[in-house]
Amino acid sequence: MARKGELTDKATFEKNLQKVSKLQKVAVARNQTISQLAITWQLRDQGVSSVLIGASMISQLDENIQAIKNQHFSLEELEKIDTILSDK
């Protein structure tokens, strides 16, 4: 990706950074970290039976496991996340 400029393109980087910032606000409102939000968001799909996570420390694994404590999304939260991810 770096060879194609995807990771170095400033506009793309800024756009993605804005998305992460908005998603962080959703996570905080749900009393979750952004990684917990991501895991929970993936698991909401009934077709998904597992989510692969890349934990390099036990503390990261412990944090990610906490995602199961808040698995419900309101319709408003789902719409907000979809809007953030779709660039609307």
Tab-separated table of C-alpha atoms in Angstrom:
chain	number	residue	atom	x	y	z
A	1	MET	CA	0.000	0.000	0.000
A	2	ALA	CA	2.793	2.393	0.806
A	3	ARG	CA	4.193	2.015	-2.703
A	4	LYS	CA	0.885	3.125	-4.173
A	5	GLY	CA	0.802	6.132	-1.893
A	6	GLU	CA	-2.197	4.954	0.111
A	7	LEU	CA	-0.464	5.329	3.459
A	8	THR	CA	1.422	8.483	2.593
A	9	ASP	CA	-1.345	10.458	0.906
A	10	LYS	CA	-1.987	13.369	3.272
A	11	ALA	CA	-5.624	13.865	2.252
A	12	THR	CA	-6.431	10.193	2.796
A	13	PHE	CA	-4.611	10.198	6.115
A	14	GLU	CA	-6.509	13.296	7.322
A	15	LYS	CA	-9.837	11.868	6.178
A	16	ASN	CA	-9.199	8.601	8.032
A	17	LEU	CA	-7.997	10.452	11.108
A	18	GLN	CA	-11.262	12.410	11.183
A	19	LYS	CA	-13.232	9.161	10.965
A	20	VAL	CA	-11.261	7.659	13.852
A	21	SER	CA	-11.859	10.794	15.913
A	22	LYS	CA	-15.615	10.577	15.305
A	23	LEU	CA	-15.663	6.853	16.078
A	24	GLN	CA	-13.723	7.541	19.274
A	25	LYS	CA	-16.557	9.827	20.397
A	26	VAL	CA	-19.090	7.069	19.751
A	27	ALA	CA	-16.947	4.631	21.755
A	28	VAL	CA	-16.604	7.034	24.691
A	29	ALA	CA	-20.364	7.602	24.728
A	30	ARG	CA	-20.760	3.815	24.975
A	31	ASN	CA	-18.157	3.561	27.762
A	32	GLN	CA	-15.894	1.574	25.474
A	33	THR	CA	-12.457	1.945	23.971
A	34	ILE	CA	-12.302	2.269	20.215
A	35	SER	CA	-10.962	-1.285	19.937
A	36	GLN	CA	-13.904	-2.575	21.988
A	37	LEU	CA	-16.284	-0.641	19.742
A	38	ALA	CA	-14.691	-2.188	16.648
A	39	ILE	CA	-14.949	-5.707	18.019
A	40	THR	CA	-18.536	-5.248	19.151
A	41	TRP	CA	-19.497	-3.644	15.826
A	42	GLN	CA	-18.099	-6.626	13.922
A	43	LEU	CA	-19.825	-9.159	16.185
A	44	ARG	CA	-23.245	-7.513	15.776
A	45	ASP	CA	-23.523	-9.210	12.379
A	46	GLN	CA	-25.168	-12.616	12.889
A	47	GLY	CA	-23.038	-13.973	10.034
A	48	VAL	CA	-19.840	-13.261	11.959
A	49	SER	CA	-18.901	-15.989	14.419
A	50	SER	CA	-15.527	-14.602	15.483
A	51	VAL	CA	-13.308	-11.570	15.170
A	52	LEU	CA	-9.555	-11.891	14.888
A	53	ILE	CA	-7.666	-9.496	17.101
A	54	GLY	CA	-3.968	-8.736	17.142
A	55	ALA	CA	-2.980	-8.534	20.761
A	56	SER	CA	0.720	-8.446	21.554
A	57	MET	CA	0.232	-8.016	25.297
A	58	ILE	CA	-2.058	-9.646	27.859
A	59	SER	CA	-3.407	-6.193	28.769
A	60	GLN	CA	-4.627	-5.711	25.186
A	61	LEU	CA	-6.377	-9.058	25.270
A	62	ASP	CA	-7.975	-8.200	28.627
A	63	GLU	CA	-9.186	-4.876	27.222
A	64	ASN	CA	-10.626	-6.446	24.097
A	65	ILE	CA	-12.469	-9.133	26.042
A	66	GLN	CA	-14.336	-6.347	27.843
A	67	ALA	CA	-16.141	-5.645	24.553
A	68	ILE	CA	-18.677	-8.325	25.469
A	69	LYS	CA	-19.958	-6.181	28.344
A	70	ASN	CA	-21.733	-3.790	25.978
A	71	GLN	CA	-22.866	-5.643	22.873
A	72	HIS	CA	-26.118	-3.806	22.191
A	73	PHE	CA	-26.192	-0.928	19.714
A	74	SER	CA	-29.054	1.501	19.508
A	75	LEU	CA	-30.390	2.328	16.066
A	76	GLU	CA	-28.961	5.833	16.514
A	77	GLU	CA	-25.490	4.465	17.242
A	78	LEU	CA	-25.581	2.177	14.204
A	79	GLU	CA	-26.710	5.020	11.964
A	80	LYS	CA	-23.974	7.278	13.323
A	81	ILE	CA	-21.292	4.643	12.715
A	82	ASP	CA	-22.588	3.916	9.209
A	83	THR	CA	-22.567	7.637	8.419
A	84	ILE	CA	-18.989	8.014	9.666
A	85	LEU	CA	-17.776	5.031	7.681
A	86	SER	CA	-19.628	5.963	4.492
A	87	ASP	CA	-18.350	9.590	4.381
A	88	LYS	CA	-21.834	11.130	4.406
